[in-house]
Amino acid sequence: LEYLRMNGFHVIPNIMSNYPSTSFSLPSTFNMEYLAPDSTVPYTRQLAEHNNAAQFLKERGYAFVFVGSGSTVMRGEEADVRFTNNDFYRIVQGMTLLGSFMNPRQQVLNAFSDIEKAAKIPGPKFVIVHILIPHVPYIFGEQGEDIGINRGIQETPQDMELYLGQLKFANRKLQESIDSILQSSGEKTPIIIVQSDHGVRLPKEWVPDDQERAVFRLRNFAAYLLPGKDVPPQEPWSTVNTFRFLFDLYFEPDFGLLENKYWPSGTSF
């Protein structure tokens, strides 16, 4: 947090995701809308691919660049430039057990390297980066060391130790990426949004109540670098309003903000 604040980011307190899973959170965020109650995962993935935020900026002359580390939720199908090995990852995982041990670490490391390449693309650009750590599987130690494939789902205290180590590694790689983006941008500071799509699943030993754990999974992280604007988002804040806020701040289309609603386990509150 200190690194982000020293570099001019607004760290958003008490931000919440509107949904507890990537398949619903990402399309809601990038389309700036809540999803229909009967939305299926295949449908929400299409919403993520053909999203309103990217279309809004493409219509204003921005190239759409996608960087991914192997997500099955968003693959950058509509991107003008795409850095991803999703197809290779899926094929190899499907063909051989060895593939599932070979690829995840390199996928993540490649994606962090691709951020620097994306930052050097000339002209105005909208870059979406979706990297799957610190999400399971746990494959990095705190220093980036290989710890094998640990497919825990954050349901035990031991899983949380692995999660914390991978989170620390992710934080270090994120700092390196932000440094490279700022260096590539020269005197023109870019808008940077650092945001997770949902929170962590806590062990039942720590929080026995199922509903309380479900709500905790909506607790999110976000930090915004807003050059030329000293207007942090209002509280309470949720991810469906991220691009509504940004576009109103910089382009003045008057999207307005939606009322905050949350679906921790299929029921809104």
mmCIF file of C-alpha atoms in Angstrom:
data_model
loop_
_atom_site.group_PDB
_atom_site.id
_atom_site.type_symbol
_atom_site.label_atom_id
_atom_site.label_comp_id
_atom_site.label_asym_id
_atom_site.label_seq_id
_atom_site.Cartn_x
_atom_site.Cartn_y
_atom_site.Cartn_z
ATOM 1 C CA LEU A 1 0.000 0.000 0.000
ATOM 2 C CA GLU A 2 2.847 2.369 0.786
ATOM 3 C CA TYR A 3 4.321 1.822 -2.685
ATOM 4 C CA LEU A 4 0.995 2.627 -4.366
ATOM 5 C CA ARG A 5 0.363 5.749 -2.309
ATOM 6 C CA MET A 6 3.920 6.998 -2.887
ATOM 7 C CA ASN A 7 3.265 6.705 -6.627
ATOM 8 C CA GLY A 8 0.064 8.734 -6.466
ATOM 9 C CA PHE A 9 -2.558 5.977 -6.333
ATOM 10 C CA HIS A 10 -5.821 6.331 -4.449
ATOM 11 C CA VAL A 11 -6.215 3.108 -2.454
ATOM 12 C CA ILE A 12 -9.974 2.594 -2.268
ATOM 13 C CA PRO A 13 -11.105 1.677 1.273
ATOM 14 C CA ASN A 14 -13.883 -0.857 1.840
ATOM 15 C CA ILE A 15 -14.391 -1.669 -1.843
ATOM 16 C CA MET A 16 -16.635 -4.649 -2.540
ATOM 17 C CA SER A 17 -17.071 -6.896 -5.530
ATOM 18 C CA ASN A 18 -20.686 -7.325 -6.576
ATOM 19 C CA TYR A 19 -20.218 -11.052 -7.244
ATOM 20 C CA PRO A 20 -18.077 -13.753 -5.595
ATOM 21 C CA SER A 21 -16.691 -15.315 -8.794
ATOM 22 C CA THR A 22 -14.670 -14.115 -11.778
ATOM 23 C CA SER A 23 -17.228 -15.416 -14.285
ATOM 24 C CA PHE A 24 -19.739 -12.856 -13.033
ATOM 25 C CA SER A 25 -17.568 -10.110 -11.556
ATOM 26 C CA LEU A 26 -15.465 -9.399 -14.669
ATOM 27 C CA PRO A 27 -18.355 -9.019 -17.141
ATOM 28 C CA SER A 28 -20.271 -6.860 -14.685
ATOM 29 C CA THR A 29 -17.263 -4.584 -14.152
ATOM 30 C CA PHE A 30 -16.390 -4.163 -17.831
ATOM 31 C CA ASN A 31 -20.002 -3.771 -18.941
ATOM 32 C CA MET A 32 -20.782 -1.339 -16.096
ATOM 33 C CA GLU A 33 -24.067 -3.137 -15.400
ATOM 34 C CA TYR A 34 -25.526 -5.796 -13.141
ATOM 35 C CA LEU A 35 -26.122 -9.151 -14.783
ATOM 36 C CA ALA A 36 -29.535 -10.671 -15.382
ATOM 37 C CA PRO A 37 -30.504 -13.125 -12.591
ATOM 38 C CA ASP A 38 -30.696 -16.023 -15.040
ATOM 39 C CA SER A 39 -27.275 -15.376 -16.610
ATOM 40 C CA THR A 40 -25.302 -18.526 -17.377
ATOM 41 C CA VAL A 41 -21.513 -18.807 -17.324
ATOM 42 C CA PRO A 42 -21.205 -19.200 -21.130
ATOM 43 C CA TYR A 43 -23.305 -16.055 -21.551
ATOM 44 C CA THR A 44 -21.314 -14.016 -19.004
ATOM 45 C CA ARG A 45 -18.071 -15.030 -20.734
ATOM 46 C CA GLN A 46 -19.403 -13.623 -23.978
ATOM 47 C CA LEU A 47 -20.294 -10.421 -22.125
ATOM 48 C CA ALA A 48 -16.717 -10.210 -20.865
ATOM 49 C CA GLU A 49 -15.309 -10.646 -24.379
ATOM 50 C CA HIS A 50 -17.624 -8.101 -26.028
ATOM 51 C CA ASN A 51 -17.682 -5.558 -23.243
ATOM 52 C CA ASN A 52 -18.944 -1.975 -23.166
ATOM 53 C CA ALA A 53 -15.813 -0.428 -21.652
ATOM 54 C CA ALA A 54 -13.554 -1.607 -24.476
ATOM 55 C CA GLN A 55 -16.107 -0.605 -27.106
ATOM 56 C CA PHE A 56 -16.515 2.865 -25.570
ATOM 57 C CA LEU A 57 -12.771 3.504 -25.798
ATOM 58 C CA LYS A 58 -12.295 1.929 -29.226
ATOM 59 C CA GLU A 59 -14.929 4.342 -30.550
ATOM 60 C CA ARG A 60 -12.737 7.154 -29.225
ATOM 61 C CA GLY A 61 -9.575 6.031 -30.955
ATOM 62 C CA TYR A 62 -8.029 3.754 -28.328
ATOM 63 C CA ALA A 63 -6.455 0.454 -29.322
ATOM 64 C CA PHE A 64 -7.687 -2.458 -27.189
ATOM 65 C CA VAL A 65 -4.789 -4.543 -25.840
ATOM 66 C CA PHE A 66 -5.299 -7.710 -23.808
ATOM 67 C CA VAL A 67 -2.736 -9.451 -21.576
ATOM 68 C CA GLY A 68 -3.759 -12.750 -19.976
ATOM 69 C CA SER A 69 -2.198 -15.653 -18.129
ATOM 70 C CA GLY A 70 -4.591 -18.424 -19.095
ATOM 71 C CA SER A 71 -8.065 -17.397 -17.902
ATOM 72 C CA THR A 72 -11.042 -19.259 -19.310
ATOM 73 C CA VAL A 73 -13.277 -16.287 -18.449
ATOM 74 C CA MET A 74 -11.693 -13.654 -20.687
ATOM 75 C CA ARG A 75 -9.402 -14.304 -23.643
ATOM 76 C CA GLY A 76 -9.279 -10.943 -25.415
ATOM 77 C CA GLU A 77 -11.132 -12.106 -28.529
ATOM 78 C CA GLU A 78 -12.029 -8.519 -29.491
ATOM 79 C CA ALA A 79 -8.589 -7.079 -28.758
ATOM 80 C CA ASP A 80 -6.532 -5.317 -31.416
ATOM 81 C CA VAL A 81 -3.397 -6.769 -29.806
ATOM 82 C CA ARG A 82 -3.478 -9.894 -27.677
ATOM 83 C CA PHE A 83 -0.741 -11.328 -25.460
ATOM 84 C CA THR A 84 -2.002 -14.701 -24.291
ATOM 85 C CA ASN A 85 -1.380 -18.431 -24.633
ATOM 86 C CA ASN A 86 -4.859 -19.537 -23.599
ATOM 87 C CA ASP A 87 -5.399 -21.881 -26.534
ATOM 88 C CA PHE A 88 -2.028 -23.562 -26.050
ATOM 89 C CA TYR A 89 -2.646 -23.847 -22.304
ATOM 90 C CA ARG A 90 -6.028 -25.505 -22.795
ATOM 91 C CA ILE A 91 -4.766 -27.913 -25.453
ATOM 92 C CA VAL A 92 -1.745 -29.047 -23.467
ATOM 93 C CA GLN A 93 -3.705 -29.423 -20.247
ATOM 94 C CA GLY A 94 -6.279 -31.499 -22.041
ATOM 95 C CA MET A 95 -3.745 -33.791 -23.706
ATOM 96 C CA THR A 96 -1.363 -34.673 -20.923
ATOM 97 C CA LEU A 97 -1.027 -34.566 -17.178
ATOM 98 C CA LEU A 98 2.473 -33.197 -17.643
ATOM 99 C CA GLY A 99 0.996 -30.145 -19.343
ATOM 100 C CA SER A 100 -0.831 -29.106 -16.219
ATOM 101 C CA PHE A 101 2.493 -29.086 -14.375
ATOM 102 C CA MET A 102 4.433 -27.352 -17.129
ATOM 103 C CA ASN A 103 2.357 -24.328 -17.922
ATOM 104 C CA PRO A 104 0.856 -22.344 -15.028
ATOM 105 C CA ARG A 105 4.076 -20.759 -13.754
ATOM 106 C CA GLN A 106 5.327 -19.803 -17.201
ATOM 107 C CA GLN A 107 1.903 -18.464 -18.160
ATOM 108 C CA VAL A 108 1.990 -16.074 -15.211
ATOM 109 C CA LEU A 109 5.602 -15.018 -15.756
ATOM 110 C CA ASN A 110 4.949 -14.461 -19.471
ATOM 111 C CA ALA A 111 1.958 -12.272 -18.667
ATOM 112 C CA PHE A 112 3.982 -10.022 -16.377
ATOM 113 C CA SER A 113 6.632 -9.703 -19.111
ATOM 114 C CA ASP A 114 3.914 -8.890 -21.641
ATOM 115 C CA ILE A 115 2.746 -5.918 -19.567
ATOM 116 C CA GLU A 116 6.001 -4.155 -20.371
ATOM 117 C CA LYS A 117 5.564 -4.951 -24.080
ATOM 118 C CA ALA A 118 1.991 -3.654 -24.030
ATOM 119 C CA ALA A 119 3.069 -0.417 -22.351
ATOM 120 C CA LYS A 120 5.463 0.295 -25.230
ATOM 121 C CA ILE A 121 2.794 0.061 -27.933
ATOM 122 C CA PRO A 122 2.537 3.586 -29.383
ATOM 123 C CA GLY A 123 -0.603 5.689 -29.285
ATOM 124 C CA PRO A 124 -3.638 5.754 -26.972
ATOM 125 C CA LYS A 125 -4.522 2.293 -25.714
ATOM 126 C CA PHE A 126 -6.841 0.522 -23.309
ATOM 127 C CA VAL A 127 -4.942 -2.379 -21.770
ATOM 128 C CA ILE A 128 -6.757 -5.088 -19.818
ATOM 129 C CA VAL A 129 -4.426 -7.320 -17.809
ATOM 130 C CA HIS A 130 -5.929 -10.391 -16.151
ATOM 131 C CA ILE A 131 -3.396 -12.503 -14.249
ATOM 132 C CA LEU A 132 -4.550 -15.477 -12.199
ATOM 133 C CA ILE A 133 -2.432 -15.071 -9.087
ATOM 134 C CA PRO A 134 -2.781 -14.986 -6.109
ATOM 135 C CA HIS A 135 -5.743 -17.198 -7.078
ATOM 136 C CA VAL A 136 -5.329 -20.969 -6.812
ATOM 137 C CA PRO A 137 -3.430 -23.058 -7.747
ATOM 138 C CA TYR A 138 -0.584 -22.009 -5.478
ATOM 139 C CA ILE A 139 2.548 -22.329 -7.593
ATOM 140 C CA PHE A 140 4.851 -19.546 -6.341
ATOM 141 C CA GLY A 141 6.539 -19.076 -3.017
ATOM 142 C CA GLU A 142 7.133 -15.619 -1.581
ATOM 143 C CA GLN A 143 10.359 -15.201 -3.596
ATOM 144 C CA GLY A 144 8.882 -16.734 -6.730
ATOM 145 C CA GLU A 145 10.304 -20.181 -6.046
ATOM 146 C CA ASP A 146 8.630 -23.263 -7.484
ATOM 147 C CA ILE A 147 6.501 -24.905 -4.775
ATOM 148 C CA GLY A 148 4.822 -27.401 -7.078
ATOM 149 C CA ILE A 149 1.101 -27.431 -7.827
ATOM 150 C CA ASN A 150 -1.050 -26.885 -4.745
ATOM 151 C CA ARG A 151 -4.703 -26.980 -5.749
ATOM 152 C CA GLY A 152 -6.119 -25.870 -2.416
ATOM 153 C CA ILE A 153 -9.198 -23.674 -2.493
ATOM 154 C CA GLN A 154 -8.314 -21.538 0.525
ATOM 155 C CA GLU A 155 -10.381 -23.614 2.913
ATOM 156 C CA THR A 156 -7.682 -24.479 5.461
ATOM 157 C CA PRO A 157 -5.174 -22.439 7.452
ATOM 158 C CA GLN A 158 -2.415 -24.283 5.550
ATOM 159 C CA ASP A 159 -3.920 -23.096 2.258
ATOM 160 C CA MET A 160 -3.894 -19.534 3.580
ATOM 161 C CA GLU A 161 -0.154 -19.767 4.255
ATOM 162 C CA LEU A 162 0.380 -20.713 0.601
ATOM 163 C CA TYR A 163 -1.989 -17.951 -0.468
ATOM 164 C CA LEU A 164 -0.038 -15.374 1.522
ATOM 165 C CA GLY A 165 3.285 -16.425 -0.013
ATOM 166 C CA GLN A 166 1.863 -16.232 -3.532
ATOM 167 C CA LEU A 167 0.248 -12.872 -2.738
ATOM 168 C CA LYS A 168 3.603 -11.421 -1.645
ATOM 169 C CA PHE A 169 5.195 -12.603 -4.883
ATOM 170 C CA ALA A 170 2.313 -11.120 -6.895
ATOM 171 C CA ASN A 171 2.704 -7.793 -5.108
ATOM 172 C CA ARG A 172 6.398 -7.632 -6.014
ATOM 173 C CA LYS A 173 5.719 -8.444 -9.671
ATOM 174 C CA LEU A 174 2.934 -5.862 -9.717
ATOM 175 C CA GLN A 175 5.301 -3.167 -8.456
ATOM 176 C CA GLU A 176 7.799 -4.068 -11.186
ATOM 177 C CA SER A 177 5.033 -3.849 -13.782
ATOM 178 C CA ILE A 178 3.828 -0.461 -12.577
ATOM 179 C CA ASP A 179 7.412 0.829 -12.646
ATOM 180 C CA SER A 180 7.788 -0.305 -16.268
ATOM 181 C CA ILE A 181 4.447 1.272 -17.267
ATOM 182 C CA LEU A 182 5.355 4.596 -15.698
ATOM 183 C CA GLN A 183 8.812 4.535 -17.269
ATOM 184 C CA SER A 184 7.381 3.767 -20.729
ATOM 185 C CA SER A 185 4.834 6.558 -20.390
ATOM 186 C CA GLY A 186 7.432 9.293 -20.009
ATOM 187 C CA GLU A 187 5.996 12.669 -18.996
ATOM 188 C CA LYS A 188 2.377 11.661 -19.689
ATOM 189 C CA THR A 189 1.113 9.764 -16.639
ATOM 190 C CA PRO A 190 -1.318 6.985 -17.572
ATOM 191 C CA ILE A 191 -4.555 6.040 -15.849
ATOM 192 C CA ILE A 192 -3.890 2.771 -14.006
ATOM 193 C CA ILE A 193 -6.518 0.666 -12.263
ATOM 194 C CA VAL A 194 -5.299 -2.118 -9.982
ATOM 195 C CA GLN A 195 -8.332 -4.151 -8.993
ATOM 196 C CA SER A 196 -9.125 -7.726 -8.044
ATOM 197 C CA ASP A 197 -12.370 -9.311 -9.189
ATOM 198 C CA HIS A 198 -13.271 -10.895 -5.830
ATOM 199 C CA GLY A 199 -11.843 -11.536 -2.402
ATOM 200 C CA VAL A 200 -10.351 -14.543 -0.663
ATOM 201 C CA ARG A 201 -12.211 -17.598 0.640
ATOM 202 C CA LEU A 202 -11.454 -17.893 4.355
ATOM 203 C CA PRO A 203 -11.058 -21.207 6.205
ATOM 204 C CA LYS A 204 -14.163 -22.448 7.997
ATOM 205 C CA GLU A 205 -12.039 -22.831 11.135
ATOM 206 C CA TRP A 206 -11.615 -19.047 11.140
ATOM 207 C CA VAL A 207 -15.167 -18.050 10.155
ATOM 208 C CA PRO A 208 -17.656 -20.867 10.847
ATOM 209 C CA ASP A 209 -20.721 -19.048 9.514
ATOM 210 C CA ASP A 210 -21.244 -19.795 5.793
ATOM 211 C CA GLN A 211 -23.010 -16.518 4.997
ATOM 212 C CA GLU A 212 -20.351 -14.465 6.769
ATOM 213 C CA ARG A 213 -17.632 -16.233 4.776
ATOM 214 C CA ALA A 214 -19.567 -15.621 1.553
ATOM 215 C CA VAL A 215 -19.821 -11.905 2.276
ATOM 216 C CA PHE A 216 -16.118 -11.743 3.155
ATOM 217 C CA ARG A 217 -15.344 -13.166 -0.309
ATOM 218 C CA LEU A 218 -16.824 -9.965 -1.763
ATOM 219 C CA ARG A 219 -14.265 -7.807 0.046
ATOM 220 C CA ASN A 220 -12.035 -6.571 -2.713
ATOM 221 C CA PHE A 221 -8.920 -4.518 -3.439
ATOM 222 C CA ALA A 222 -8.591 -1.520 -5.718
ATOM 223 C CA ALA A 223 -6.164 1.346 -6.244
ATOM 224 C CA TYR A 224 -6.578 4.025 -8.930
ATOM 225 C CA LEU A 225 -3.962 6.303 -10.461
ATOM 226 C CA LEU A 226 -5.962 9.285 -11.746
ATOM 227 C CA PRO A 227 -3.621 11.811 -13.397
ATOM 228 C CA GLY A 228 -4.844 15.381 -13.232
ATOM 229 C CA LYS A 229 -7.797 14.435 -11.018
ATOM 230 C CA ASP A 230 -7.834 14.471 -7.240
ATOM 231 C CA VAL A 231 -11.280 12.931 -6.978
ATOM 232 C CA PRO A 232 -11.223 9.522 -5.278
ATOM 233 C CA PRO A 233 -14.404 7.436 -5.544
ATOM 234 C CA GLN A 234 -17.069 7.924 -2.934
ATOM 235 C CA GLU A 235 -17.800 5.367 -0.239
ATOM 236 C CA PRO A 236 -19.253 2.773 -0.198
ATOM 237 C CA TRP A 237 -17.816 1.601 -3.498
ATOM 238 C CA SER A 238 -18.303 -1.497 -5.642
ATOM 239 C CA THR A 239 -16.684 -2.704 -8.835
ATOM 240 C CA VAL A 240 -19.722 -2.254 -11.112
ATOM 241 C CA ASN A 241 -19.098 1.498 -10.901
ATOM 242 C CA THR A 242 -15.364 1.483 -11.721
ATOM 243 C CA PHE A 243 -15.660 2.456 -15.385
ATOM 244 C CA ARG A 244 -18.775 4.560 -14.893
ATOM 245 C CA PHE A 245 -16.717 6.685 -12.512
ATOM 246 C CA LEU A 246 -13.643 6.807 -14.780
ATOM 247 C CA PHE A 247 -15.525 7.642 -17.953
ATOM 248 C CA ASP A 248 -17.554 10.364 -16.259
ATOM 249 C CA LEU A 249 -14.339 11.767 -14.784
ATOM 250 C CA TYR A 250 -12.342 11.897 -18.032
ATOM 251 C CA PHE A 251 -14.880 11.821 -20.889
ATOM 252 C CA GLU A 252 -18.013 13.305 -19.293
ATOM 253 C CA PRO A 253 -20.602 11.004 -20.912
ATOM 254 C CA ASP A 254 -22.744 11.123 -17.735
ATOM 255 C CA PHE A 255 -23.063 7.409 -17.066
ATOM 256 C CA GLY A 256 -23.770 8.109 -13.413
ATOM 257 C CA LEU A 257 -23.304 5.580 -10.623
ATOM 258 C CA LEU A 258 -25.455 2.544 -9.904
ATOM 259 C CA GLU A 259 -26.763 1.702 -6.466
ATOM 260 C CA ASN A 260 -24.443 -0.804 -4.801
ATOM 261 C CA LYS A 261 -25.882 -4.323 -4.765
ATOM 262 C CA TYR A 262 -24.172 -7.574 -3.883
ATOM 263 C CA TRP A 263 -24.695 -11.269 -4.574
ATOM 264 C CA PRO A 264 -22.540 -13.193 -2.083
ATOM 265 C CA SER A 265 -24.311 -16.503 -2.657
ATOM 266 C CA GLY A 266 -27.037 -15.954 -5.209
ATOM 267 C CA THR A 267 -29.121 -13.553 -3.125
ATOM 268 C CA SER A 268 -28.682 -9.800 -3.350
ATOM 269 C CA PHE A 269 -28.445 -7.428 -0.402
#
